[in-house]
Tab-separated table of C-alpha atoms in Angstrom:
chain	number	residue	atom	x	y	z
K	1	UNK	CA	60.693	113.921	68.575
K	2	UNK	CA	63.402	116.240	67.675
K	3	UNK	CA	66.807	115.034	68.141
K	4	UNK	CA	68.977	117.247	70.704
K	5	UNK	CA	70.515	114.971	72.578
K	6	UNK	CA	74.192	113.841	72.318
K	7	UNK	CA	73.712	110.347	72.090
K	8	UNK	CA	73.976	108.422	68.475
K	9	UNK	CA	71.883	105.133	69.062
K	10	UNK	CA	73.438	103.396	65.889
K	11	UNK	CA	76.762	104.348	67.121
K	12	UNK	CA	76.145	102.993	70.915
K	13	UNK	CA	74.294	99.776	70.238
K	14	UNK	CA	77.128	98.964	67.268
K	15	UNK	CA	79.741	98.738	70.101
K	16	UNK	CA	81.352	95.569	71.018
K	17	UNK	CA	82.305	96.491	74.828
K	18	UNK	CA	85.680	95.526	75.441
K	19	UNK	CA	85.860	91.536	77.146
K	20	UNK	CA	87.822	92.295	80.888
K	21	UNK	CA	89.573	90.835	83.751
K	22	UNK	CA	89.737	91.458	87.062
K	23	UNK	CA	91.919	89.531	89.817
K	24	UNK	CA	91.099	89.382	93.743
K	25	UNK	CA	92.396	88.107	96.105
K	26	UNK	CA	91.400	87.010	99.895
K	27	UNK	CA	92.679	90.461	100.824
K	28	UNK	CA	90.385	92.399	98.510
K	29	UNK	CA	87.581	90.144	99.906
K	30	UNK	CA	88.052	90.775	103.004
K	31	UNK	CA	88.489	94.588	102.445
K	32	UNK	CA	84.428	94.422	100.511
K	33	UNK	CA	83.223	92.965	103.255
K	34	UNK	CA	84.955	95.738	106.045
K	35	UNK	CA	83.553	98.543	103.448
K	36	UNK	CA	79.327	97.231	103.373
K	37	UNK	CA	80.062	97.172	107.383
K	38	UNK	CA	80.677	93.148	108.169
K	39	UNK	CA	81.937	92.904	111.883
K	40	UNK	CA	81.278	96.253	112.406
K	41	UNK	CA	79.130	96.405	115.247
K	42	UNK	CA	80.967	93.478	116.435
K	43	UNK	CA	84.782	92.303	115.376
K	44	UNK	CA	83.955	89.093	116.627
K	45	UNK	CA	80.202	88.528	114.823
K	46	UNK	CA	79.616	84.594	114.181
K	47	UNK	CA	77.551	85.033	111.622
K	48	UNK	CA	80.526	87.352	109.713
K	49	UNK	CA	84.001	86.767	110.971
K	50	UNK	CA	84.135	84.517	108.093
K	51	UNK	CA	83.852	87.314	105.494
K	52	UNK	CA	87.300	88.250	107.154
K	53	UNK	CA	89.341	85.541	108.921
K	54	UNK	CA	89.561	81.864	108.838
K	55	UNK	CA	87.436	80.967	111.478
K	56	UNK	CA	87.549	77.553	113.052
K	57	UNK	CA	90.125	76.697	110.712
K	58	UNK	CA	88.255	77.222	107.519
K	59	UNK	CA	90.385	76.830	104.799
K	60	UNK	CA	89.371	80.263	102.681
K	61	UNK	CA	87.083	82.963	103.416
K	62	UNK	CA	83.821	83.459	102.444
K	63	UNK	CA	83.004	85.946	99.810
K	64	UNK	CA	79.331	88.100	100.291
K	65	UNK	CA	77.676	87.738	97.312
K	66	UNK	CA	77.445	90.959	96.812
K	67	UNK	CA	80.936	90.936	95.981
K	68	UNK	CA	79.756	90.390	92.054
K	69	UNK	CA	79.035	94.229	92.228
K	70	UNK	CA	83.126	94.850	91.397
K	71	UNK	CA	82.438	92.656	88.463
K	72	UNK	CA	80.077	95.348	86.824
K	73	UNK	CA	81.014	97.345	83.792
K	74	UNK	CA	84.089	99.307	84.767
K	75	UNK	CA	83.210	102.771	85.004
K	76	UNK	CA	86.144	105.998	84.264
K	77	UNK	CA	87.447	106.918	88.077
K	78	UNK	CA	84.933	109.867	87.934
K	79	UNK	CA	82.177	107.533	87.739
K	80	UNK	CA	81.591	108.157	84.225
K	81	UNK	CA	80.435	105.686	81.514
K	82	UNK	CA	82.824	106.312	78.431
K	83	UNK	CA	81.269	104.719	75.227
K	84	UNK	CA	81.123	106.092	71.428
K	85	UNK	CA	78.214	107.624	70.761
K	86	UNK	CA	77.406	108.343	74.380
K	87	UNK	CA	77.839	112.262	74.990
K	88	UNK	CA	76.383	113.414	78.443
K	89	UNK	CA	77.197	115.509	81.396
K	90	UNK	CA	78.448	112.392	84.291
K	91	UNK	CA	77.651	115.333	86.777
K	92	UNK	CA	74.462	114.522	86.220
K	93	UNK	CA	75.034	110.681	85.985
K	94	UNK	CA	72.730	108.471	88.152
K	95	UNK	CA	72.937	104.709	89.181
K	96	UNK	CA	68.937	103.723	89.081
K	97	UNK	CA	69.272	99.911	89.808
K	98	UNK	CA	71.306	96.910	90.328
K	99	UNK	CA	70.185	93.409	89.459
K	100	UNK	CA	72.543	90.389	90.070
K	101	UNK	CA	71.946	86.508	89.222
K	102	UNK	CA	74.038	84.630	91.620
K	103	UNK	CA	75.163	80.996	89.600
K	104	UNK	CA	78.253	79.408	91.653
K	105	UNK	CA	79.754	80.638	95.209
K	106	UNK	CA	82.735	83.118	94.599
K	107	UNK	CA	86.361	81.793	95.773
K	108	UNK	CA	87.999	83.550	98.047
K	109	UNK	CA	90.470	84.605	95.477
K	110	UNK	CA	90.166	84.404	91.627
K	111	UNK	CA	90.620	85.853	87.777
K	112	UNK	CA	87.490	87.140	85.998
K	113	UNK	CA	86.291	86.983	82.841
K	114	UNK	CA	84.116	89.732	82.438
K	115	UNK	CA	81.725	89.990	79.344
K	116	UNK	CA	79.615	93.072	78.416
K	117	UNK	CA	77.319	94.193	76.835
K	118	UNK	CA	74.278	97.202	76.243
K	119	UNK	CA	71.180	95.650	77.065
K	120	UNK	CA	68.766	98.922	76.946
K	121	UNK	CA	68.446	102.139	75.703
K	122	UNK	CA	65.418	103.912	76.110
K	123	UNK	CA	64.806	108.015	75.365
K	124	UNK	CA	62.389	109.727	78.230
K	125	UNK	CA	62.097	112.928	76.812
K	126	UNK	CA	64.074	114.899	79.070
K	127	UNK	CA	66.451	112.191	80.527
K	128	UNK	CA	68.283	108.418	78.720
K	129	UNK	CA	68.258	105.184	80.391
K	130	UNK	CA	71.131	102.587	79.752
K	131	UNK	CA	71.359	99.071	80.776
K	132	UNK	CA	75.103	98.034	80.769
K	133	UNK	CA	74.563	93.878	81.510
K	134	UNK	CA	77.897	91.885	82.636
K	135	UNK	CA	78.546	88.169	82.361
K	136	UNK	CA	81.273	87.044	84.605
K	137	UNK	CA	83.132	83.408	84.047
K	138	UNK	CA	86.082	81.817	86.220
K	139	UNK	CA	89.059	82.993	84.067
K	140	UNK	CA	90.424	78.995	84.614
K	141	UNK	CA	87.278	77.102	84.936
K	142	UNK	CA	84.875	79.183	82.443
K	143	UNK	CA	82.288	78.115	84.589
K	144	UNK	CA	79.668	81.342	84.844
K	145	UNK	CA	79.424	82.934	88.251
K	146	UNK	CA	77.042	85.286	88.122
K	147	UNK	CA	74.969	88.571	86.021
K	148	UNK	CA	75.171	91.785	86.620
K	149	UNK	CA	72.928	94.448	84.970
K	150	UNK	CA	73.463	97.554	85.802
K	151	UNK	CA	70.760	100.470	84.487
K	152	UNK	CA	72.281	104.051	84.783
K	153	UNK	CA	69.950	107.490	85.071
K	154	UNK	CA	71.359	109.852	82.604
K	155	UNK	CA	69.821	113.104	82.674
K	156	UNK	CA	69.457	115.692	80.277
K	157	UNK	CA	70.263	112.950	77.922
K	158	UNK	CA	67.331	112.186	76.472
K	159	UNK	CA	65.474	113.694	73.088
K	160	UNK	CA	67.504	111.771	70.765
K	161	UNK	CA	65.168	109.654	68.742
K	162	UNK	CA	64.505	110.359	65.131
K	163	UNK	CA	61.028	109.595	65.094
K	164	UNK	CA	57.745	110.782	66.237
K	165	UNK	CA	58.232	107.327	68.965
K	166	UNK	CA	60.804	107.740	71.450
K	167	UNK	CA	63.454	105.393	71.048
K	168	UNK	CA	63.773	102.020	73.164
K	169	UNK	CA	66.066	99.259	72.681
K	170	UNK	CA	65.757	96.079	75.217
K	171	UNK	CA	67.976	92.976	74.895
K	172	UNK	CA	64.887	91.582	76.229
K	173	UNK	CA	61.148	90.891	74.915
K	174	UNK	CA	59.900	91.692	78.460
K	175	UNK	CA	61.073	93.705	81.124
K	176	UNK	CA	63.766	91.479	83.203
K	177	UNK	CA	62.928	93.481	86.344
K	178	UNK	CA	60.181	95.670	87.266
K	179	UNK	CA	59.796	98.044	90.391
K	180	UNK	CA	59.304	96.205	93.892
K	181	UNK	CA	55.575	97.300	95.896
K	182	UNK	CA	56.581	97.553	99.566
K	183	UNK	CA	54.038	95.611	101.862
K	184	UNK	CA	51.753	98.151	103.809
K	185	UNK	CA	52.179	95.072	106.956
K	186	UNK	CA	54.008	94.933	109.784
K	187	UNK	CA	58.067	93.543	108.449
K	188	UNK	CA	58.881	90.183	109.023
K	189	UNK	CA	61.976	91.455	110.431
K	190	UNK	CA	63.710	94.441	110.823
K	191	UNK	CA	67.721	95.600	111.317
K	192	UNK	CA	68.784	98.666	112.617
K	193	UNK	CA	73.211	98.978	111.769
K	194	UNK	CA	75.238	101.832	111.473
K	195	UNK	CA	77.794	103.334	108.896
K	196	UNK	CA	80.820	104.708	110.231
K	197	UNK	CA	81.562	108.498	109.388
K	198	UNK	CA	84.660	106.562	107.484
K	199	UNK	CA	82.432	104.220	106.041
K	200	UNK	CA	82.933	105.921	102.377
K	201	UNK	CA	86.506	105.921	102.247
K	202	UNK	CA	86.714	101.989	103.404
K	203	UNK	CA	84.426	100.987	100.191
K	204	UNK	CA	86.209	102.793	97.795
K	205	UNK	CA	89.178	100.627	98.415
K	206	UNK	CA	87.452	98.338	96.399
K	207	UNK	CA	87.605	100.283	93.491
K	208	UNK	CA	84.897	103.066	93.618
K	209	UNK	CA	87.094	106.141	93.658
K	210	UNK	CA	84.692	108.744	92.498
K	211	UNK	CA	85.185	111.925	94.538
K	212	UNK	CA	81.291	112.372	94.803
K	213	UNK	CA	82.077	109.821	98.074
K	214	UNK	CA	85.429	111.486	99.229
K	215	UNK	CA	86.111	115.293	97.719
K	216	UNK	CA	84.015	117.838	100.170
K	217	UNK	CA	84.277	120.034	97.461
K	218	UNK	CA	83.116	117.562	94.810
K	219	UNK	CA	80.086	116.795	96.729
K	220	UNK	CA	78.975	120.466	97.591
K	221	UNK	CA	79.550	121.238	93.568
K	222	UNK	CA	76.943	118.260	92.968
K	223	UNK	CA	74.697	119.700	95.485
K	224	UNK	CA	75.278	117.596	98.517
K	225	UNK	CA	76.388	118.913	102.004
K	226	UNK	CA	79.145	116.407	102.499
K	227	UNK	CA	80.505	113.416	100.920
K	228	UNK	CA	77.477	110.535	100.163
K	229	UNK	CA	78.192	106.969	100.434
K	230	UNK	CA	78.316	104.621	97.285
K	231	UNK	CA	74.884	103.159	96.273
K	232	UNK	CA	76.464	99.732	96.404
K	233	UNK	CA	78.062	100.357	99.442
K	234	UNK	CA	74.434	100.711	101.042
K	235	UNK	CA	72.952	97.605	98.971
K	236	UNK	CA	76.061	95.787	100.903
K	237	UNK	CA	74.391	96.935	104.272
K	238	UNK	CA	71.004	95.498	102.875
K	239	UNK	CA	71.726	92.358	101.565
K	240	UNK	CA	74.037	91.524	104.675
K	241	UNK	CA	71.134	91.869	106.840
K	242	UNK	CA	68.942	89.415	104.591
K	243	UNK	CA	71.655	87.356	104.991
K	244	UNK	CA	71.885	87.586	108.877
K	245	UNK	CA	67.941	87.429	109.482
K	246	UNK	CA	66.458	85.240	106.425
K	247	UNK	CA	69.385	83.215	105.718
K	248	UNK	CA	70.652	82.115	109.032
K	249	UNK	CA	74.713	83.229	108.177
K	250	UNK	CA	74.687	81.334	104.924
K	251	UNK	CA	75.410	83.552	101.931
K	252	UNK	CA	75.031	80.821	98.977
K	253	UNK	CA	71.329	81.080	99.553
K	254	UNK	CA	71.550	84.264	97.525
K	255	UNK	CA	69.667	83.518	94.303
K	256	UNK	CA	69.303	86.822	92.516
K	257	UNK	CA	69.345	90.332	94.124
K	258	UNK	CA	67.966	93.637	93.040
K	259	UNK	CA	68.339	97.382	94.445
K	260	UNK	CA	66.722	100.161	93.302
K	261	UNK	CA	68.348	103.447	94.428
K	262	UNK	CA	66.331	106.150	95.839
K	263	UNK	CA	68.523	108.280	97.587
K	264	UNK	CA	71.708	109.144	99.260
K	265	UNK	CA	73.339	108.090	102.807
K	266	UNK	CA	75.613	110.537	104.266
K	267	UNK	CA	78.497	108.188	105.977
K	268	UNK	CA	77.808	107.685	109.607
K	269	UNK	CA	74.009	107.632	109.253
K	270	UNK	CA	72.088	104.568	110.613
K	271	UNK	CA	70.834	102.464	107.849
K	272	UNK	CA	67.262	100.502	109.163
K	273	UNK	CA	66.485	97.529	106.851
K	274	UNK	CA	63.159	96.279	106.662
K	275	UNK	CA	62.108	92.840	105.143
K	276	UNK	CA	58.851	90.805	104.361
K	277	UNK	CA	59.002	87.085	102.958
K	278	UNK	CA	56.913	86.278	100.065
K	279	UNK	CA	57.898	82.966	99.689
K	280	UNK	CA	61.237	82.420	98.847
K	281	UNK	CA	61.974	86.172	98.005
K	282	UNK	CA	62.389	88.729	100.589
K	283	UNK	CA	61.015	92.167	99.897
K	284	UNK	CA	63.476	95.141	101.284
K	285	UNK	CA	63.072	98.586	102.241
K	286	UNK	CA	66.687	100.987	103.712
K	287	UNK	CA	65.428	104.243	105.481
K	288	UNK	CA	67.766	106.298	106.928
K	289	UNK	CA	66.731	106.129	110.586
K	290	UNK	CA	68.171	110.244	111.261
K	291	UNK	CA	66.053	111.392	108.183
K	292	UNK	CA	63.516	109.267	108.177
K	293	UNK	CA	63.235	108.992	104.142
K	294	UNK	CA	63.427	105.501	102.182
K	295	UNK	CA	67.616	104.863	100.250
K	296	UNK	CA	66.774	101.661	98.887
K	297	UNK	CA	64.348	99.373	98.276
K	298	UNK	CA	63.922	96.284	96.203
K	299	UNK	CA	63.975	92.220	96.474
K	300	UNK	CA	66.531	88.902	97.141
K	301	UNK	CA	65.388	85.702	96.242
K	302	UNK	CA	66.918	83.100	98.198
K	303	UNK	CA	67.290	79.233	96.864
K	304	UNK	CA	65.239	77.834	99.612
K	305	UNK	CA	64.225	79.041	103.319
K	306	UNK	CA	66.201	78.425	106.342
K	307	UNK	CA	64.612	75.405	108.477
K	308	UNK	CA	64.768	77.658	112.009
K	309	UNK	CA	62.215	80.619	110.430
C-alpha cells in the first residue's frame, strides 16, 4: 500500500503522552449532570436531585458515572487530537466509540491523575483509526477509578502503511470491544426525554468547547444545519436512563459502559432510549424520536441486578 497519508506510525506509537491532572469540584459535578439533562424534566426528580443538591442531608453529591468522560485524553479546544506524527484534517475528525471501566465511585470533588496512552492504530485504506486509552487514579489516594478508551474516526487519514498489509497496532491481543447486535424483540424498557434547544451550550461548560456544538457558522461549514450536540453529551442521556430503569437510582451499579456513535442530535430533539437485559448487561439503542434514525447504540454492564426488576 502506498504511503500518502500524513501520519508517521514510528513517530506516533514512540510518544509518551503527557501524565495530566484535572481538579473538580461539587460545582463542576453538578454542572455534568445539568448538561446530559438530570432534573430536567423534573427539578425535583428523586431518582436525580442527588446529582445536584444534598438531598435529605447527604453529605456530598453524587457523581454520574459518566462523569469519567472529562477524564479522557484532553483534546485542543477545536476538538482536535494534537500528537507528533499525527497530520490530518480535525474537520474531518470523528469520535467512533467510548468505552469506560468503572473501578471506585467518584467523590463529589477531587484531583486526577490522568495516564495515557495510544492503544490502536489501524490504516483502512481511505480513513485511520486511533485508540487514545486513559487511566485515571485519585491524585491523594492513587487508588484507580476508572478506564477510558476513546477510538477516534479520522478520515482521509488512512494509506500510510509501508507494506503490501495495512498497518494495525492494538495494545491488545484481542479486540477489547466489538460492535453491539440490537435485539430484533420487543425492549425491556424504553425512555422517551428531551434535550433542551440550550442543551449544547450547558455541556460544554464542562469542558467541550468545540464550536461544531455552538458556532452556527462552524456547523453549516462542516455540513450541518445548526449546531449538533456533543456525542458524550447524548451517551449522558443514555446511560442516565439505564440508570433510572435498570438500576433503580443507584449509579455505582455501573460496571463498564460503551457507546458507539452513529449520528448527530440537533439540541432540542427528543432522545428515545431503548434497552434489553441480557443478564447483567443492558443492550441500548438512542433514536431520535423527530427523525426517526438510530444516534447511539451500544451496552452497560451493571455489577448485579436490582431486586424490584
Amino acid at each position: 500500500m502506498a504511503k500518502s497519508s500524513g501520519i508517521n506510525p514510528e513517530l506516533l506509537l514512540s510518544q509518551k503522552l503527557p501524565e495530566k491532572t484535572f481538579t473538580y469540584t461539587e460545582r463542576d459535578a453538578a454542572i455534568y449532570a445539568l448538561g446530559v439533562g438530570a432534573c430536567g424534566r423534573d427539578a425535583v426528580d428523586a431518582d436525580e436531585l442527588k446529582y445536584v443538591y444534598h438531598e435529605n442531608g447527604q453529605q456530598f453529591i453524587q457523581v454520574l458515572p459518566t462523569f469519567s468522560a472529562l477524564f479522557s485524553f484532553e483534546l485542543e479546544p477545536s476538538g482536535a487530537i494534537d500528537l507528533p506524527g499525527l497530520q490530518y484534517d480535525p474537520r474531518l475528525l470523528l469520535h467512533g466509540q467510548q468505552y469506560m471501566e468503572l473501578y471506585k465511585p467518584f467523590p463529589s470533588s477531587a484531583s486526577i491523575r490522568n495516564e495515557a496512552c495510544i492503544a490502536g492504530l489501524h490504516d483502512k485504506g481511505k480513513a485511520a483509526i486511533l485508540e487514545i486509552e486513559t487511566k485515571s487514579y485519585n491524585a491523594e489516594s492513587g487508588e484507580l477509578l476508572c478506564m477510558n478508551r476513546m477510538t477516534a474516526f479520522l478520515r482521509g487519514a488512512g494509506g500510510f502503511s509501508n507494506s503490501s498489509q495495512p498497518f494495525s497496532y492494538s495494545k491488545y491481543q484481542t479486540i477489547p470491544v466489538s460492535a453491539v447486535k440490537i435485539p430484533k424483540s420487543q425492549p425491556f424498557a424504553v425512555f422517551e426525554d428531551y434535550t433542551q434547544p440550550s442543551q449544547a451550550l450547558v455541556y460544554r461548560l464542562s469542558g467541550d468547547y468545540n464550536p461544531l456544538h455552538s458556532d452556527p457558522m462552524v456547523a453549516k461549514a462542516a455540513g450541518f444545519s445548526r449546531p449538533i450536540l456533543h456525542g458524550l453529551c447524548t451517551m449522558g442521556f443514555a446511560v442516565r436512563a439505564i440508570i433510572k430503569f435498570i438500576c433503580r437510582g443507584d449509579p455505582n451499579m455501573v460496571k463498564n459502559i460503551f457507546s458507539r456513535f452513529l449520528l448527530h442530535v440537533y439540541p432540542g430533539e427528543t432522545l428515545v432510549t431503548e434497552m434489553w437485559l441480557q443478564g447483567l448487561r443492558v443492550i441500548y439503542q438512542v433514536k431520535v424520536k423527530e427523525r426517526n434514525r438510530s444516534v447511539l447504540s451500544g451496552f452497560v454492564d451493571v455489577h448485579r441486578l436490582a431486586s424490584s426488576l
